Short mmCIF file of C-alpha atoms in Angstrom, two decimals:
data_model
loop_
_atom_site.label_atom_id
_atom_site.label_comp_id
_atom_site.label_asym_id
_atom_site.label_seq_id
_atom_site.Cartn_x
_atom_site.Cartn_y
_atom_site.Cartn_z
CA UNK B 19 2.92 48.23 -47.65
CA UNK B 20 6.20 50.51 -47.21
CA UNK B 21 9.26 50.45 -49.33
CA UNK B 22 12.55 51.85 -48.45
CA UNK B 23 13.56 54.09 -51.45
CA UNK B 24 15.36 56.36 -49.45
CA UNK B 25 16.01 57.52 -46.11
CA UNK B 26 13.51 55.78 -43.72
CA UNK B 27 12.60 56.56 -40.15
CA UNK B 28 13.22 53.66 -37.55
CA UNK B 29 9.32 53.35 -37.28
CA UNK B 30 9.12 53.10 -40.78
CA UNK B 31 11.39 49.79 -41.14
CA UNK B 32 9.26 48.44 -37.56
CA UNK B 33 6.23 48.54 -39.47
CA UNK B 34 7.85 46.78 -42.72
CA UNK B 35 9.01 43.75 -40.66
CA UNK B 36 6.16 43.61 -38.65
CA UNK B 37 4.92 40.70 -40.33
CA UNK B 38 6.24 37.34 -42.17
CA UNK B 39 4.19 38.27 -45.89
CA UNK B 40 5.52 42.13 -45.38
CA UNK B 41 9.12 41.35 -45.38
CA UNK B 42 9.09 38.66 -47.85
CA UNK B 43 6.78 41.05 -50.67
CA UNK B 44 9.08 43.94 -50.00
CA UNK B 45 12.50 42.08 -50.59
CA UNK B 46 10.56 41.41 -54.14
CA UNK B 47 9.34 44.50 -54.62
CA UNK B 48 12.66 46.33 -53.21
CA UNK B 49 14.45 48.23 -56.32
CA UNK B 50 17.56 47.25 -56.17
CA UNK B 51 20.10 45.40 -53.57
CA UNK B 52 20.89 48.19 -51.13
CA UNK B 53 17.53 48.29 -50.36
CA UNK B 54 17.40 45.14 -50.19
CA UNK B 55 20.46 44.86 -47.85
CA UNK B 56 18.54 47.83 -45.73
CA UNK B 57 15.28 45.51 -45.00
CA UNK B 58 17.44 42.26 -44.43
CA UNK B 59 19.54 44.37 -41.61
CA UNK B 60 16.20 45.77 -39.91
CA UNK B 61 14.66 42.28 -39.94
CA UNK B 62 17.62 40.53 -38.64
CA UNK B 63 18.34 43.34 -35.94
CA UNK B 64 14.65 43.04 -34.97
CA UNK B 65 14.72 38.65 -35.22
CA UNK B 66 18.10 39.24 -32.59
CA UNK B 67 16.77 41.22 -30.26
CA UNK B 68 12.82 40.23 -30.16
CA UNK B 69 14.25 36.25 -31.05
CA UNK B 70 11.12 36.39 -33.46
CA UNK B 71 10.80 35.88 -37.18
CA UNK B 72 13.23 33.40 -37.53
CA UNK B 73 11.34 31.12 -39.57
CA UNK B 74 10.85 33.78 -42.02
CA UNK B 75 14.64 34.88 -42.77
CA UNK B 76 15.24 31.54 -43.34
CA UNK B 77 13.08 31.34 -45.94
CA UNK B 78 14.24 34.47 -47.86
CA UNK B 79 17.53 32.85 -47.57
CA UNK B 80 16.60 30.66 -50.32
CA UNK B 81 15.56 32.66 -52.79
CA UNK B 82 18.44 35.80 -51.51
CA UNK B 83 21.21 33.78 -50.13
CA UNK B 84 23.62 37.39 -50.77
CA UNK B 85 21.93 38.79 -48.21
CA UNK B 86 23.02 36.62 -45.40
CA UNK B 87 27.24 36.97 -45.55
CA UNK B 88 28.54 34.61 -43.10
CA UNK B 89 29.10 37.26 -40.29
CA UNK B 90 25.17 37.56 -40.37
CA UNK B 91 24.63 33.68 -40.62
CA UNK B 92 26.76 33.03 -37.48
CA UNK B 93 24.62 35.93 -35.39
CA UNK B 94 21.61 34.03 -36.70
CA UNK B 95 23.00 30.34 -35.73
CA UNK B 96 24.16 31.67 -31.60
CA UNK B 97 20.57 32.86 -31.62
CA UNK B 98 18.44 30.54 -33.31
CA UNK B 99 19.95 27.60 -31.19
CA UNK B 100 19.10 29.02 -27.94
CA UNK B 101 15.65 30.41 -28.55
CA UNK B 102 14.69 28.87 -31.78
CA UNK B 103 11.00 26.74 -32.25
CA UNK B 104 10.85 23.42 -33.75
CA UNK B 105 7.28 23.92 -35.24
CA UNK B 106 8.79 27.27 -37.27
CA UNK B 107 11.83 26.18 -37.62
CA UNK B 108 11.73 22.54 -39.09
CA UNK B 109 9.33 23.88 -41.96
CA UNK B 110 11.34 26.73 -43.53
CA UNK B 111 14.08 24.49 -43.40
CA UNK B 112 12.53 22.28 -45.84
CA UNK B 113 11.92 25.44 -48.17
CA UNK B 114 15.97 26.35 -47.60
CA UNK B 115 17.50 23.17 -48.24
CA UNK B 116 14.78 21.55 -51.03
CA UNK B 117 15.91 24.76 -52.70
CA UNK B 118 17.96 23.29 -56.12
CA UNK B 119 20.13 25.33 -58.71
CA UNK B 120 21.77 24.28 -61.53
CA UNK B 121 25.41 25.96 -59.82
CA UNK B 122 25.77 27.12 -56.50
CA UNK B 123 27.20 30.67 -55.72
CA UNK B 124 29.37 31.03 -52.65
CA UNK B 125 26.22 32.25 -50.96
CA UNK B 126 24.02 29.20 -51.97
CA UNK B 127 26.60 27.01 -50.08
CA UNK B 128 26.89 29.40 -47.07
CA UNK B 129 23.11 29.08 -46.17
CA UNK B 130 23.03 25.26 -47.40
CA UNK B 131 25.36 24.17 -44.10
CA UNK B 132 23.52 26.82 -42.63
CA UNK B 133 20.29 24.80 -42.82
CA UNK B 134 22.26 21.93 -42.57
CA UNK B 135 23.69 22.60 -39.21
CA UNK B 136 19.99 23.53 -38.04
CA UNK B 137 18.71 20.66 -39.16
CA UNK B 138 20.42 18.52 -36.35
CA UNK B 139 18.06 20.28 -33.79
CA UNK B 140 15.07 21.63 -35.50
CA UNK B 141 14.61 18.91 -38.11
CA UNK B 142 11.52 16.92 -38.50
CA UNK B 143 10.83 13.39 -40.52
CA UNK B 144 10.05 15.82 -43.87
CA UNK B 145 13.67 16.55 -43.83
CA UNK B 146 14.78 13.19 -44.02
CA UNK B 147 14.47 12.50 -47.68
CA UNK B 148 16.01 16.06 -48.36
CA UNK B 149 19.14 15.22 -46.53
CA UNK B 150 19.67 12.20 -47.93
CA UNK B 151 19.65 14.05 -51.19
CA UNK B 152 22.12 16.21 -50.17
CA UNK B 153 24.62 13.67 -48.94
CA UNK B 154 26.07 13.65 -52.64
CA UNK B 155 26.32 17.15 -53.00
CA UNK B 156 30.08 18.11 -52.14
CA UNK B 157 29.89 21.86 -51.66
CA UNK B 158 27.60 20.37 -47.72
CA UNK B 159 29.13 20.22 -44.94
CA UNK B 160 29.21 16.04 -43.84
CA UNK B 161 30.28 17.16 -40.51
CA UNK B 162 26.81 18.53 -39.63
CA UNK B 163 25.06 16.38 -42.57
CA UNK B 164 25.76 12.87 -41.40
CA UNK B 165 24.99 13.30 -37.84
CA UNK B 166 22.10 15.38 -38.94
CA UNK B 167 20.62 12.07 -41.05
CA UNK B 168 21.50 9.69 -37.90
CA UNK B 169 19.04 11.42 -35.86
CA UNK B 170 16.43 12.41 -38.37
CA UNK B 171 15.95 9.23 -40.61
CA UNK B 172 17.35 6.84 -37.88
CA UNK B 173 18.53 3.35 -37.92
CA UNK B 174 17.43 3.28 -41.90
CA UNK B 175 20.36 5.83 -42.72
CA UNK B 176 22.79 3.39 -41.51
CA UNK B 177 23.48 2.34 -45.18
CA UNK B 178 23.87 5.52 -46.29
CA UNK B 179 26.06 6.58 -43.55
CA UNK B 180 28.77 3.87 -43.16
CA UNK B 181 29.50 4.84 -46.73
CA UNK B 182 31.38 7.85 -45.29
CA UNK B 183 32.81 5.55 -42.15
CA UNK B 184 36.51 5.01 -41.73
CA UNK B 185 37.25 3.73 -38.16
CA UNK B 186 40.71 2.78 -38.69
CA UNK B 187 41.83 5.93 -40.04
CA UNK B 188 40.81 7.62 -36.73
CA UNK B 189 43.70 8.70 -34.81
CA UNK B 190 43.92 9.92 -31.36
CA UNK B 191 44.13 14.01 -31.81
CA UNK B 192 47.60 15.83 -31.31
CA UNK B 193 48.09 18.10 -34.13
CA UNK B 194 45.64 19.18 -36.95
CA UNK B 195 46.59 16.71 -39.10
CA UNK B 196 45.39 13.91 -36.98
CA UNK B 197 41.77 15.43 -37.76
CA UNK B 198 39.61 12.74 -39.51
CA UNK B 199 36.00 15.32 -39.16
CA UNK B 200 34.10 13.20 -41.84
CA UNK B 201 34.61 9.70 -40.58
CA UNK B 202 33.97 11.15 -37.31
CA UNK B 203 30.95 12.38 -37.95
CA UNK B 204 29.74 9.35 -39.65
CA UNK B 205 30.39 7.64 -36.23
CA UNK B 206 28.01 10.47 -34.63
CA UNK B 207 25.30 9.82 -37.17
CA UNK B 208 25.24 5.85 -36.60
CA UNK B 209 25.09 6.79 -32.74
CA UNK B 210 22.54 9.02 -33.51
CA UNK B 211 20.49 6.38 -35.74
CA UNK B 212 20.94 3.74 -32.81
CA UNK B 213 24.04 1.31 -33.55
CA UNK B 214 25.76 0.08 -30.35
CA UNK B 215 29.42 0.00 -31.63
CA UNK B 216 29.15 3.67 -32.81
CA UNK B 217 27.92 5.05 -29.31
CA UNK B 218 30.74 3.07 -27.96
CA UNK B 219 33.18 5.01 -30.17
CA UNK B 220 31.28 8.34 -29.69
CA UNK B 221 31.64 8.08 -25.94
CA UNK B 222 35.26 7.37 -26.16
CA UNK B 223 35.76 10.36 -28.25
CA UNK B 224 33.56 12.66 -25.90
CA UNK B 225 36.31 11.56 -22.80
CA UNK B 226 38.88 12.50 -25.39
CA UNK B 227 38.20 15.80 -26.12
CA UNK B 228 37.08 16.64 -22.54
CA UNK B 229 40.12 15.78 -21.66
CA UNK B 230 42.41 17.30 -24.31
CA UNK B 231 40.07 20.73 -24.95
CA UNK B 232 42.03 22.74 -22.37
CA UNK B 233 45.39 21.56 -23.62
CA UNK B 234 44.30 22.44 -27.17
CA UNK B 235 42.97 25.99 -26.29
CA UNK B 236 46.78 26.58 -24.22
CA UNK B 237 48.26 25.87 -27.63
CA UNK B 238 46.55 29.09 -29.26
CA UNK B 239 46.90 31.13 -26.05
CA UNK B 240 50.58 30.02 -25.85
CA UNK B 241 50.89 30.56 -29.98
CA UNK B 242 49.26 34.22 -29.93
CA UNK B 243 51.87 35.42 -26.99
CA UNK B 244 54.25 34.27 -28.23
CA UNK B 245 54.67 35.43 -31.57
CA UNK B 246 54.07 32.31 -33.41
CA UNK B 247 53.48 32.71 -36.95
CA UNK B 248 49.55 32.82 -37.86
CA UNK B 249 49.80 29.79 -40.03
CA UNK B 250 50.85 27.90 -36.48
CA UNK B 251 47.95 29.60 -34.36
CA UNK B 252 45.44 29.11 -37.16
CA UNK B 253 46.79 25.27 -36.82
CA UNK B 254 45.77 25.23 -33.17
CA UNK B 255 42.78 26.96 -33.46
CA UNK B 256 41.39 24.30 -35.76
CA UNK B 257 42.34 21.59 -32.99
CA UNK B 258 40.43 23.56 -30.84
CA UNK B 259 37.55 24.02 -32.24
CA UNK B 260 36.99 20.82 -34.10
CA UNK B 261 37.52 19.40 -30.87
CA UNK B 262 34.90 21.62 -29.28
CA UNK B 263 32.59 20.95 -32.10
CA UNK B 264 33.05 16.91 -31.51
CA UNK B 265 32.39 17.71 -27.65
CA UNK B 266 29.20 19.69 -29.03
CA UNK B 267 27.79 16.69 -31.21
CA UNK B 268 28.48 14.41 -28.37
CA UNK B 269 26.59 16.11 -26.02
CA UNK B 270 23.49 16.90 -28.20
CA UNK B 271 23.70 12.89 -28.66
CA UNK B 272 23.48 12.31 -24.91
CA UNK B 273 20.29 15.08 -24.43
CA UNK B 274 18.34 13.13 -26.64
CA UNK B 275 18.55 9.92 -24.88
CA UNK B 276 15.44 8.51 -23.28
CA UNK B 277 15.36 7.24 -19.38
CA UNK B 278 16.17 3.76 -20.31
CA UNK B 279 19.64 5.16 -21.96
CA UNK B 280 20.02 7.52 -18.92
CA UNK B 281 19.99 4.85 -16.33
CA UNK B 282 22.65 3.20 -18.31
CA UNK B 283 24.89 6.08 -18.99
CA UNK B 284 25.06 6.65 -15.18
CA UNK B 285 25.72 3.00 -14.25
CA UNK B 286 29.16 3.28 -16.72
CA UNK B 287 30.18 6.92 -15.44
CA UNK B 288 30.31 4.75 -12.30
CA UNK B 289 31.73 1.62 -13.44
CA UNK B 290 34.59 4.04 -15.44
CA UNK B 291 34.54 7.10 -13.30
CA UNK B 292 34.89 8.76 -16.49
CA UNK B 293 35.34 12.58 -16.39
CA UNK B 294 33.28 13.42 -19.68
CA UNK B 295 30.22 11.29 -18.90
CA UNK B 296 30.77 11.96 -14.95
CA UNK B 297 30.61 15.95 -15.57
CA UNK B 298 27.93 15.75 -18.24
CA UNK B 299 25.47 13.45 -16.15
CA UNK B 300 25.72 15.73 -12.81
CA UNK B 301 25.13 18.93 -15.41
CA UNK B 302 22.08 17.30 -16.88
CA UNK B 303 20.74 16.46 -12.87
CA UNK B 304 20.78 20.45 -12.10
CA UNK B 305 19.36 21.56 -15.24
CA UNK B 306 16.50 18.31 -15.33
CA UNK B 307 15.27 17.64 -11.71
CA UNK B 308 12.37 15.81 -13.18
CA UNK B 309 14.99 12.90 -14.45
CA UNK B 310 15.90 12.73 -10.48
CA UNK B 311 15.88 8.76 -9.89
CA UNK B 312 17.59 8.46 -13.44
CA UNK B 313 20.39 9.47 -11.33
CA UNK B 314 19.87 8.08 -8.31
CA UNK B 315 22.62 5.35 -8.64
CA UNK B 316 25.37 8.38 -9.11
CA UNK B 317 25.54 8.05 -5.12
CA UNK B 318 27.86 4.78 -6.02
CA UNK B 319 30.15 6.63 -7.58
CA UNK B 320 33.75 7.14 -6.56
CA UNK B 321 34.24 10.85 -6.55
CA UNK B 322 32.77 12.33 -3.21
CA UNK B 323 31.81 15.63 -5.05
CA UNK B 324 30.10 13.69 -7.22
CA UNK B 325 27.79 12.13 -4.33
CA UNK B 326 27.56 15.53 -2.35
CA UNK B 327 25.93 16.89 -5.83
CA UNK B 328 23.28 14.41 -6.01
CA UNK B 329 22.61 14.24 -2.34
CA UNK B 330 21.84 17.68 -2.63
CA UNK B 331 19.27 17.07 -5.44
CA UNK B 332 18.05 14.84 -3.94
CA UNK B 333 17.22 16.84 -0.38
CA UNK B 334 16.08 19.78 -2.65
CA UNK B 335 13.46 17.40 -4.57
CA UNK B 336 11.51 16.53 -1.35
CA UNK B 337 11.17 12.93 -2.99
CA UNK B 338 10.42 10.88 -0.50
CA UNK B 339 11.28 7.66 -2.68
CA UNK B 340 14.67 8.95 -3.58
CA UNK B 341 15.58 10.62 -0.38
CA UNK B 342 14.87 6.81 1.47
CA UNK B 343 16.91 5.56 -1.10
CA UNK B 344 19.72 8.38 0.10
CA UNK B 345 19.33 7.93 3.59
CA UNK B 346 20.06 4.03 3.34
CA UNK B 347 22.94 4.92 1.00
CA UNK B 348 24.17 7.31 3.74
CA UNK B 349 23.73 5.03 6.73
CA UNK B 350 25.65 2.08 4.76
CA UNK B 351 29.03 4.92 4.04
CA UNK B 352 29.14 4.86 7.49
CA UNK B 353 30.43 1.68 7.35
CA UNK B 354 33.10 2.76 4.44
CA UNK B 355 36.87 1.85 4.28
CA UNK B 356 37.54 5.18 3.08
CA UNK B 357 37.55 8.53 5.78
CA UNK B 358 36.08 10.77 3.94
CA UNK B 359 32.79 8.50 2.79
CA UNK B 360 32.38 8.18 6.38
CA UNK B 361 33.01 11.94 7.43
CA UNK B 362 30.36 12.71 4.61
CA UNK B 363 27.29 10.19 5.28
CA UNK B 364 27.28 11.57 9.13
CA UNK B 365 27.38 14.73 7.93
CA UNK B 366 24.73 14.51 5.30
CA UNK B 367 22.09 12.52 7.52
CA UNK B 368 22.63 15.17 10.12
CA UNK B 369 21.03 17.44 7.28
CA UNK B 370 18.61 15.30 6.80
CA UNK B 371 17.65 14.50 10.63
CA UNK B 372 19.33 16.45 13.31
CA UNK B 373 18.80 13.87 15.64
CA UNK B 374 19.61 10.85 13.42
CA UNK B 375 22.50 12.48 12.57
CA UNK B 376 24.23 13.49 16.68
CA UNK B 377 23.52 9.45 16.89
CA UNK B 378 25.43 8.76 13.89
CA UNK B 379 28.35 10.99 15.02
CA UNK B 380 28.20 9.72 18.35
CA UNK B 381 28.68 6.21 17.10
CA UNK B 382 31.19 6.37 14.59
CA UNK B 383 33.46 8.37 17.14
CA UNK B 384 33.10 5.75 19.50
CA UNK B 385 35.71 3.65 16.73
CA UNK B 386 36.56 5.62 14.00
CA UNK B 387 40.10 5.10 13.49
CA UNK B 388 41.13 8.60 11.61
CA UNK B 389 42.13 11.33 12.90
CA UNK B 390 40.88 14.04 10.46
CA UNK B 391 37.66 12.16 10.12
CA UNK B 392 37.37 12.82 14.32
CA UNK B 393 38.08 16.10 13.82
CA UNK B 394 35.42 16.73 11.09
CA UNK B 395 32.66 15.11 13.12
CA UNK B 396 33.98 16.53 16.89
CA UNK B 397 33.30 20.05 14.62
CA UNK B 398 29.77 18.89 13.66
CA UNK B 399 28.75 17.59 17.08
CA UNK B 400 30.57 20.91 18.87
CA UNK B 401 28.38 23.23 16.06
CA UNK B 402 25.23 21.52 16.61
CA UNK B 403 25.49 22.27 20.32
CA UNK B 404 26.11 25.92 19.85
CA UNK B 405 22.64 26.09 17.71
#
C-alpha cells in the first residue's frame, strides 16, 4: 500500500486509487485530514474523468462526510446520473444512508440528500425500509425523499406519503412565494407509487412549468442586467430552478412508464395537444426507436411537425407493420379539410413510393381548392421530373 505523507508523484496517487479496498484502507490509515483531503481529490478527479469508482466514494462518504463539501458533491451528482450503474450504485447507497449518528454535522446532512437524491434512480427494494426511516428525519430533503419512496416502495408508501400531501395549498407559480416543493413532491411520489389522481396532478404541473420555465429564466436574465438587487435575482432564480427541478421529476416519472402507460400518454397528448407531453413523447420516439408502435397513434395529432417527426421514424425503422399503418394514415390526409395535411400526405407517400406518390399529386391537383397547397405539389411534381 502507499500513503501520501508528503509530496507524491501523479503515479503515486494512480496506484493508491487503483482499487476500491486501497482507497478506503488509506483514508484510515492517512495521518491526518490534508492527507486525507489529498486522496479524496485524486480519487474523485480519477471517478470524473474514468466515470469509475463511484460506488466506492460513496461509501467513504459515510464514514468522512468532510471530505465531500458541496462543490465536490454536485461534480459527483452531474456525473453519477449520466454514467452511473444501478448494481454499484444501489448498494453503497444503503451503506450511506443506513449510516445513523446521534447529531448530524453540516456534512452528515450534505451527503444524506446526496444519497437521497440518488436514490430516485439507482435505488433498489433494500432501500425501501431505509427511506421510510428517514422520512422523519428533518435535516432530508422531502423534495427528493418522497418521490424517491413513491417509486421504490410503491403503492404501499401511499400512507406514508399523503401525510406530507396538501393539494389545496398548491398554487399556480408566479413568484417564489407561491412555491409549495413538499406537497409537490408528495404528489410526485403517489404518481410514482401508482395513484391515478396524483399522475393527473403531476401531468398538469409538467404543462405548467414547460410552459412558464422560459418566462421564469427571463426574470433572472432581466434581474442580473438590470441591476436588480441580489435578494430579487436570488428570488427568481429559485422560481427557476424549482421549476426546472419539478420539470426534472416529471420527466423521470414518464421514463419509467411501461408500454401500456405509453400508449395512453400519446392518446391524451393528442386528445389535449398538450405542449409538455407533446414535446416529451416525440423526444422519447428519437432516443427509443424500439417503443416505435407505442407511438404510432402520434400521426393523429394536430400539430403537422408533430406527424412529419413520426413519419420519419417511422420510414427510418423499415417496419413494415408501422409503415402500412403510415401509408393508410397518409392516403386518408389526402382527403383532409385542412391544406397543409393534404400538401404533407402527397408529399410523404411520394417518399415512400415515387410512383404512388406522382398519382397522388396528380389527383389531388385535379380538385384541390388552395392555392399554396397547388403550388407545393406543382413544385413536387416539376422536381420529380427534373430527377
Amino acid at each position: 500500500m502507499i500513503l501520501l505523507s508528503g509530496p507524491s508523484s501523479g503515479q503515486d496517487l494512480d496506484d493508491l486509487i487503483d482499487g476500491d479496498a486501497e482507497l478506503r484502507d488509506s483514508i484510515d490509515l492517512a495521518e491526518d485530514d490534508a492527507e486525507k483531503e489529498k486522496i479524496i481529490k485524486g480519487a474523485v478527479a480519477k471517478a470524473l474523468k474514468e466515470r469509475i469508482g463511484f460506488g466506492t466514494l460513496i461509501e467513504v462518504m459515510s464514514v468522512e462526510p468532510g471530505l465531500f463539501p458541496p462543490d465536490r458533491l454536485e461534480q459527483l451528482t452531474s456525473v453519477i446520473t449520466k454514467h452511473g450503474k444501478q448494481s454499484e450504485i444501489a448498494g453503497a447507497l444503503v451503506k450511506l444512508l443506513g449510516t445513523e449518528r446521534a447529531v448530524l454535522s453540516p456534512s452528515d446532512i450534505n451527503v444524506l440528500n446526496f444519497g437521497v437524491r440518488l436514490s430516485l434512480l439507482f435505488g433498489g427494494p433494500k432501500l425501501a425500509n431505509v427511506l421510510t426511516r428517514l422520512a422523519g428525519n428533518d435535516a432530508v430533503d422531502k423534495e427528493w425523499l418522497l418521490p424517491a419512496i413513491g417509486r421504490i416502495a410503491g403503492p404501499k408508501s401511499l400512507a406514508l406519503i399523503n401525510r406530507y400531501r396538501s393539494d389545496a395549498s398548491i398554487i399556480s407559480l408566479g413568484n417564489h412565494q407561491n412555491i409549495r416543493a413538499v406537497a409537490c413532491a408528495a404528489i410526485i411520489g403517489a404518481a410514482f407509487a401508482g395513484e391515478a389522481d396524483a399522475k393527473g396532478k403531476l401531468l398538469a404541473f409538467y404543462e405548467e412549468d414547460v410552459v412558464d420555465l422560459p418566462r421564469f429564466s427571463f426574470y433572472v436574465t432581466w434581474g442580473i442586467t438590470d441591476g436588480q438587487p441580489a435578494s430579487a435575482i436570488r428570488q427568481a432564480e429559485r422560481l427557476r430552478d424549482y421549476c426546472a427541478q419539478r420539470i426534472w421529476l416529471a420527466e423521470h416519472y414518464l421514463d419509467s412508464l411501461n408500454t401500456a402507460d405509453l400508449e395512453q400518454l400519446v392518446g391524451l397528448a393528442v386528445q389535449s395537444n398538450a405542449l409538455s407531453l407533446t414535446t416529451y413523447l416525440v423526444r422519447r420516439l428519437e432516443r427509443s426507436p424500439q417503443e416505435l408502435n407505442s407511438f404510432v397513434s402520434l400521426l393523429d395529432h394536430a400539430c403537422i411537425i408533430v406527424k412529419a417527426r413520426v413519419a420519419e421514424a417511422i420510414l427510418r425503422s423499415k417496419d413494415t407493420t408501422a409503415q402500412q399503418k403510415l401509408e393508410k394514415k397518409l392516403h386518408a390526409l389526402t382527403q383532409s379539410v385542412f391544406g397543409i395535411e393534404r400538401a404533407f400526405a402527397v408529399e410523404q407517400i411520394y417518399d415512400m413510393n415515387r410512383e404512388q406518390g406522382l398519382s397522388a399529386a396528380e389527383k389531388l391537383l385535379a380538385t384541390e381548392p388552395n392555392e399554396l397547397v397547388r403550388i407545393q405539389i406543382q413544385e413536387l411534381v416539376a422536381r420529380s421530373r427534373k430527377d
